[in-house]
Short mmCIF file of N, CA and C in Angstrom, two decimals:
data_model
loop_
_atom_site.label_atom_id
_atom_site.label_comp_id
_atom_site.label_asym_id
_atom_site.label_seq_id
_atom_site.Cartn_x
_atom_site.Cartn_y
_atom_site.Cartn_z
N MET A 9 244.15 121.52 62.42
CA MET A 9 242.99 121.13 61.64
C MET A 9 242.00 122.28 61.51
N ARG A 10 241.78 122.99 62.59
CA ARG A 10 240.84 124.08 62.58
C ARG A 10 241.27 125.21 61.64
N ARG A 11 242.56 125.46 61.54
CA ARG A 11 243.06 126.52 60.66
C ARG A 11 242.78 126.22 59.20
N SER A 12 242.83 124.98 58.79
CA SER A 12 242.60 124.65 57.39
C SER A 12 241.11 124.64 57.04
N VAL A 13 240.23 124.45 58.02
CA VAL A 13 238.80 124.44 57.77
C VAL A 13 238.28 125.84 57.49
N LYS A 14 238.73 126.85 58.24
CA LYS A 14 238.25 128.21 58.06
C LYS A 14 238.56 128.76 56.67
N PRO A 15 239.82 128.64 56.19
CA PRO A 15 240.08 129.14 54.83
C PRO A 15 239.29 128.36 53.78
N ALA A 16 239.12 127.07 53.98
CA ALA A 16 238.36 126.27 53.02
C ALA A 16 236.90 126.71 53.00
N ALA A 17 236.31 126.97 54.18
CA ALA A 17 234.93 127.42 54.26
C ALA A 17 234.77 128.80 53.62
N ALA A 18 235.73 129.67 53.87
CA ALA A 18 235.67 131.01 53.28
C ALA A 18 235.80 130.93 51.76
N GLY A 19 236.65 130.04 51.30
CA GLY A 19 236.80 129.87 49.85
C GLY A 19 235.54 129.32 49.21
N LEU A 20 234.89 128.37 49.87
CA LEU A 20 233.64 127.82 49.35
C LEU A 20 232.54 128.88 49.35
N ALA A 21 232.46 129.68 50.39
CA ALA A 21 231.46 130.74 50.46
C ALA A 21 231.67 131.75 49.34
N ALA A 22 232.90 132.11 49.08
CA ALA A 22 233.20 133.07 48.00
C ALA A 22 232.86 132.47 46.64
N ALA A 23 233.17 131.20 46.45
CA ALA A 23 232.86 130.53 45.18
C ALA A 23 231.36 130.44 44.98
N LEU A 24 230.61 130.14 46.04
CA LEU A 24 229.15 130.06 45.96
C LEU A 24 228.55 131.42 45.62
N ALA A 25 229.03 132.46 46.27
CA ALA A 25 228.53 133.81 45.99
C ALA A 25 228.80 134.21 44.55
N ALA A 26 229.99 133.90 44.05
CA ALA A 26 230.32 134.24 42.66
C ALA A 26 229.46 133.46 41.69
N THR A 27 229.21 132.19 41.98
CA THR A 27 228.38 131.35 41.11
C THR A 27 226.96 131.86 41.07
N LEU A 28 226.40 132.20 42.24
CA LEU A 28 225.03 132.71 42.27
C LEU A 28 224.91 134.05 41.56
N ALA A 29 225.88 134.90 41.72
CA ALA A 29 225.84 136.20 41.04
C ALA A 29 225.87 136.04 39.54
N ALA A 30 226.61 135.07 39.06
CA ALA A 30 226.69 134.84 37.61
C ALA A 30 225.47 134.11 37.09
N ALA A 31 224.87 133.23 37.90
CA ALA A 31 223.76 132.39 37.43
C ALA A 31 222.42 133.08 37.51
N LEU A 32 222.23 133.98 38.47
CA LEU A 32 220.95 134.63 38.64
C LEU A 32 220.93 135.95 37.87
N PRO A 33 220.11 136.03 36.83
CA PRO A 33 220.08 137.27 36.06
C PRO A 33 219.41 138.39 36.86
N ALA A 34 219.85 139.58 36.64
CA ALA A 34 219.25 140.74 37.31
C ALA A 34 217.95 141.07 36.60
N SER A 35 216.93 141.42 37.36
CA SER A 35 215.67 141.81 36.75
C SER A 35 215.45 143.29 37.02
N PRO A 36 214.96 144.01 36.03
CA PRO A 36 214.72 145.43 36.23
C PRO A 36 213.66 145.66 37.29
N ALA A 37 213.85 146.66 38.13
CA ALA A 37 212.93 146.92 39.24
C ALA A 37 211.53 147.28 38.75
N ALA A 38 211.43 147.91 37.59
CA ALA A 38 210.13 148.35 37.09
C ALA A 38 209.48 147.34 36.16
N ALA A 39 209.98 146.12 36.09
CA ALA A 39 209.45 145.13 35.16
C ALA A 39 208.05 144.68 35.54
N GLY A 40 207.74 144.57 36.81
CA GLY A 40 206.42 144.12 37.24
C GLY A 40 206.33 144.15 38.75
N GLU A 41 205.12 144.03 39.20
CA GLU A 41 204.86 144.02 40.63
C GLU A 41 205.28 142.67 41.20
N PRO A 42 205.91 142.62 42.36
CA PRO A 42 206.32 141.34 42.93
C PRO A 42 205.13 140.51 43.39
N PHE A 43 205.31 139.20 43.46
CA PHE A 43 204.31 138.26 43.94
C PHE A 43 203.85 138.65 45.34
N GLN A 44 202.55 138.62 45.58
CA GLN A 44 202.00 138.90 46.89
C GLN A 44 201.10 137.74 47.32
N SER A 45 201.12 137.41 48.57
CA SER A 45 200.25 136.35 49.08
C SER A 45 199.74 136.75 50.45
N PRO A 46 198.46 136.93 50.61
CA PRO A 46 197.40 136.78 49.61
C PRO A 46 197.31 138.02 48.72
N ASP A 47 196.65 137.85 47.59
CA ASP A 47 196.43 138.94 46.66
C ASP A 47 194.92 139.05 46.46
N THR A 48 194.48 139.87 45.52
CA THR A 48 193.05 140.00 45.26
C THR A 48 192.77 139.92 43.77
N GLY A 49 191.58 139.43 43.43
CA GLY A 49 191.16 139.33 42.04
C GLY A 49 191.83 138.18 41.29
N LEU A 50 191.74 138.23 40.00
CA LEU A 50 192.38 137.27 39.11
C LEU A 50 193.74 137.85 38.74
N VAL A 51 194.81 137.11 39.03
CA VAL A 51 196.15 137.66 38.86
C VAL A 51 196.95 136.76 37.93
N PHE A 52 197.56 137.37 36.91
CA PHE A 52 198.43 136.67 35.97
C PHE A 52 199.89 136.92 36.36
N TYR A 53 200.70 135.87 36.27
CA TYR A 53 202.11 135.95 36.68
C TYR A 53 203.03 135.50 35.55
N SER A 54 204.24 136.05 35.57
CA SER A 54 205.33 135.51 34.75
C SER A 54 206.08 134.53 35.64
N SER A 55 206.89 133.68 35.04
CA SER A 55 207.59 132.67 35.84
C SER A 55 208.99 133.06 36.25
N TYR A 56 209.77 133.62 35.36
CA TYR A 56 211.17 133.92 35.66
C TYR A 56 211.49 135.35 35.26
N PRO A 57 211.48 136.29 36.15
CA PRO A 57 211.18 136.20 37.58
C PRO A 57 209.68 136.15 37.80
N THR A 58 209.26 135.70 38.97
CA THR A 58 207.84 135.65 39.30
C THR A 58 207.37 137.06 39.61
N GLU A 59 206.59 137.60 38.68
CA GLU A 59 206.07 138.96 38.81
C GLU A 59 204.63 138.98 38.35
N ILE A 60 203.86 139.92 38.87
CA ILE A 60 202.50 140.13 38.42
C ILE A 60 202.56 140.87 37.09
N VAL A 61 201.92 140.29 36.07
CA VAL A 61 201.93 140.92 34.75
C VAL A 61 200.54 141.36 34.31
N GLY A 62 199.53 141.04 35.11
CA GLY A 62 198.17 141.48 34.80
C GLY A 62 197.21 141.06 35.90
N ARG A 63 196.11 141.78 35.97
CA ARG A 63 195.09 141.42 36.96
C ARG A 63 193.73 141.91 36.50
N GLN A 64 192.68 141.28 37.04
CA GLN A 64 191.31 141.67 36.79
C GLN A 64 190.59 141.60 38.13
N ALA A 65 189.86 142.65 38.49
CA ALA A 65 189.25 142.74 39.81
C ALA A 65 188.02 141.84 39.96
N ALA A 66 187.17 141.78 38.93
CA ALA A 66 185.93 141.02 39.03
C ALA A 66 185.61 140.37 37.69
N PRO A 67 184.94 139.22 37.71
CA PRO A 67 184.56 138.57 36.46
C PRO A 67 183.48 139.38 35.73
N ASP A 68 183.59 139.46 34.40
CA ASP A 68 182.60 140.20 33.63
C ASP A 68 182.24 139.53 32.31
N GLY A 69 182.90 138.43 31.96
CA GLY A 69 182.58 137.71 30.73
C GLY A 69 183.10 138.35 29.46
N VAL A 70 183.87 139.42 29.57
CA VAL A 70 184.42 140.13 28.40
C VAL A 70 185.68 139.41 27.93
N CYS A 71 185.84 139.29 26.61
CA CYS A 71 187.05 138.70 26.05
C CYS A 71 188.19 139.70 26.22
N ARG A 72 189.27 139.24 26.86
CA ARG A 72 190.43 140.10 27.13
C ARG A 72 191.71 139.41 26.67
N PRO A 73 192.74 140.19 26.33
CA PRO A 73 194.02 139.57 25.98
C PRO A 73 194.73 139.03 27.22
N VAL A 74 195.36 137.87 27.09
CA VAL A 74 196.21 137.35 28.16
C VAL A 74 197.50 138.18 28.12
N PRO A 75 197.98 138.66 29.25
CA PRO A 75 199.25 139.41 29.23
C PRO A 75 200.35 138.60 28.55
N ALA A 76 201.14 139.26 27.73
CA ALA A 76 202.14 138.58 26.89
C ALA A 76 203.14 137.74 27.68
N ASP A 77 203.52 138.18 28.88
CA ASP A 77 204.50 137.44 29.67
C ASP A 77 203.88 136.43 30.64
N ALA A 78 202.55 136.30 30.64
CA ALA A 78 201.88 135.42 31.60
C ALA A 78 202.16 133.95 31.31
N THR A 79 202.47 133.21 32.37
CA THR A 79 202.67 131.76 32.26
C THR A 79 201.84 131.00 33.28
N TRP A 80 201.17 131.70 34.18
CA TRP A 80 200.23 131.08 35.11
C TRP A 80 199.37 132.14 35.75
N MET A 81 198.27 131.72 36.39
CA MET A 81 197.35 132.66 37.02
C MET A 81 196.71 132.03 38.23
N LEU A 82 196.25 132.88 39.12
CA LEU A 82 195.50 132.44 40.30
C LEU A 82 194.29 133.35 40.48
N ALA A 83 193.15 132.76 40.81
CA ALA A 83 191.97 133.53 41.16
C ALA A 83 191.94 133.62 42.68
N TRP A 84 192.46 134.72 43.22
CA TRP A 84 192.57 134.89 44.66
C TRP A 84 191.22 135.21 45.30
N SER A 85 190.45 136.08 44.66
CA SER A 85 189.16 136.50 45.21
C SER A 85 188.33 137.08 44.07
N GLY A 86 187.08 137.45 44.39
CA GLY A 86 186.25 138.12 43.40
C GLY A 86 185.21 137.24 42.76
N GLY A 87 185.11 135.99 43.16
CA GLY A 87 184.07 135.11 42.64
C GLY A 87 184.34 134.57 41.25
N PHE A 88 185.61 134.44 40.87
CA PHE A 88 185.94 133.89 39.56
C PHE A 88 185.65 132.39 39.55
N GLY A 89 184.85 131.95 38.61
CA GLY A 89 184.57 130.53 38.47
C GLY A 89 185.38 129.96 37.33
N SER A 90 184.81 130.00 36.16
CA SER A 90 185.47 129.50 34.96
C SER A 90 186.31 130.60 34.32
N VAL A 91 187.54 130.24 33.93
CA VAL A 91 188.41 131.17 33.21
C VAL A 91 188.98 130.41 32.01
N PRO A 92 188.22 130.35 30.90
CA PRO A 92 188.74 129.67 29.71
C PRO A 92 189.76 130.52 28.97
N GLY A 93 190.84 129.88 28.52
CA GLY A 93 191.87 130.54 27.74
C GLY A 93 191.81 130.06 26.30
N TYR A 94 192.10 130.95 25.37
CA TYR A 94 192.02 130.65 23.94
C TYR A 94 193.37 130.92 23.27
N GLN A 95 193.64 130.16 22.24
CA GLN A 95 194.88 130.34 21.49
C GLN A 95 194.69 131.32 20.34
N THR A 96 193.56 132.01 20.33
CA THR A 96 193.27 133.03 19.33
C THR A 96 193.09 134.37 20.06
N PRO A 97 193.27 135.49 19.37
CA PRO A 97 193.15 136.79 20.04
C PRO A 97 191.71 137.24 20.30
N ASP A 98 190.70 136.52 19.75
CA ASP A 98 189.31 136.96 19.87
C ASP A 98 188.41 135.98 20.63
N CYS A 99 188.97 135.13 21.46
CA CYS A 99 188.21 134.15 22.25
C CYS A 99 187.38 133.21 21.38
N SER A 100 187.89 132.88 20.21
CA SER A 100 187.20 131.92 19.35
C SER A 100 187.97 130.60 19.35
N GLY A 101 187.32 129.57 18.90
CA GLY A 101 187.96 128.26 18.85
C GLY A 101 187.82 127.51 20.16
N GLN A 102 188.58 126.44 20.28
CA GLN A 102 188.51 125.60 21.47
C GLN A 102 189.16 126.28 22.67
N ALA A 103 188.48 126.18 23.81
CA ALA A 103 188.98 126.80 25.04
C ALA A 103 189.59 125.74 25.96
N SER A 104 190.54 126.17 26.77
CA SER A 104 191.12 125.34 27.82
C SER A 104 190.91 126.08 29.14
N GLU A 105 190.44 125.36 30.14
CA GLU A 105 190.18 125.98 31.44
C GLU A 105 191.51 126.32 32.12
N LEU A 106 191.82 127.60 32.26
CA LEU A 106 193.08 128.02 32.85
C LEU A 106 193.15 127.72 34.34
N ASN A 107 191.99 127.62 35.00
CA ASN A 107 191.98 127.28 36.42
C ASN A 107 192.46 125.85 36.67
N ASN A 108 192.48 125.00 35.64
CA ASN A 108 192.90 123.61 35.80
C ASN A 108 194.39 123.41 35.54
N PHE A 109 195.08 124.42 35.04
CA PHE A 109 196.49 124.30 34.71
C PHE A 109 197.34 125.02 35.74
N HIS A 110 198.47 124.44 36.05
CA HIS A 110 199.38 125.12 36.96
C HIS A 110 200.20 126.17 36.21
N SER A 111 200.53 125.89 34.97
CA SER A 111 201.28 126.85 34.17
C SER A 111 201.15 126.47 32.70
N TRP A 112 201.60 127.36 31.83
CA TRP A 112 201.58 127.11 30.40
C TRP A 112 202.77 127.83 29.78
N PRO A 113 203.16 127.41 28.58
CA PRO A 113 204.27 128.10 27.90
C PRO A 113 203.89 129.54 27.57
N LYS A 114 204.82 130.43 27.73
CA LYS A 114 204.60 131.85 27.43
C LYS A 114 204.08 131.99 26.00
N GLY A 115 203.00 132.74 25.83
CA GLY A 115 202.43 132.98 24.50
C GLY A 115 201.43 131.93 24.04
N ARG A 116 201.21 130.87 24.81
CA ARG A 116 200.28 129.82 24.38
C ARG A 116 198.85 130.34 24.30
N TYR A 117 198.44 131.09 25.30
CA TYR A 117 197.08 131.63 25.30
C TYR A 117 197.12 133.12 24.98
N LEU A 118 196.27 133.53 24.04
CA LEU A 118 196.25 134.92 23.60
C LEU A 118 195.08 135.70 24.18
N SER A 119 194.01 135.00 24.57
CA SER A 119 192.85 135.67 25.13
C SER A 119 192.18 134.79 26.16
N TYR A 120 191.34 135.41 26.98
CA TYR A 120 190.60 134.67 28.02
C TYR A 120 189.29 135.40 28.28
N ARG A 121 188.39 134.68 28.92
CA ARG A 121 187.09 135.25 29.30
C ARG A 121 186.82 134.78 30.73
N ALA A 122 186.73 135.71 31.66
CA ALA A 122 186.51 135.36 33.07
C ALA A 122 185.04 135.53 33.42
N GLY A 123 184.42 134.42 33.79
CA GLY A 123 183.00 134.46 34.15
C GLY A 123 182.75 133.95 35.53
#
């Protein structure tokens, strides 16, 4: 009985490794900074893979573009209160508070203002 379990386990391990290698896409090393916890400032992340795609050290109220690959953000430090996101490139129109969302579809928000 023991002899048949070892080859079966080895076969399953090999099949799992092959499946994971095929299912997980390779990401270029220079694509973005890896997720850090804790981090500093206002940090924008992509989802797949989870990488830092933008950051702001301190709030200043200036209209800025949301990084193109950003799908979520965290205000780790720096006194960020409100961070409204806009679907226009010039911070005009109706705003949605990005601090209230866990994530958003890539490209949904084009600009933000951190105050």
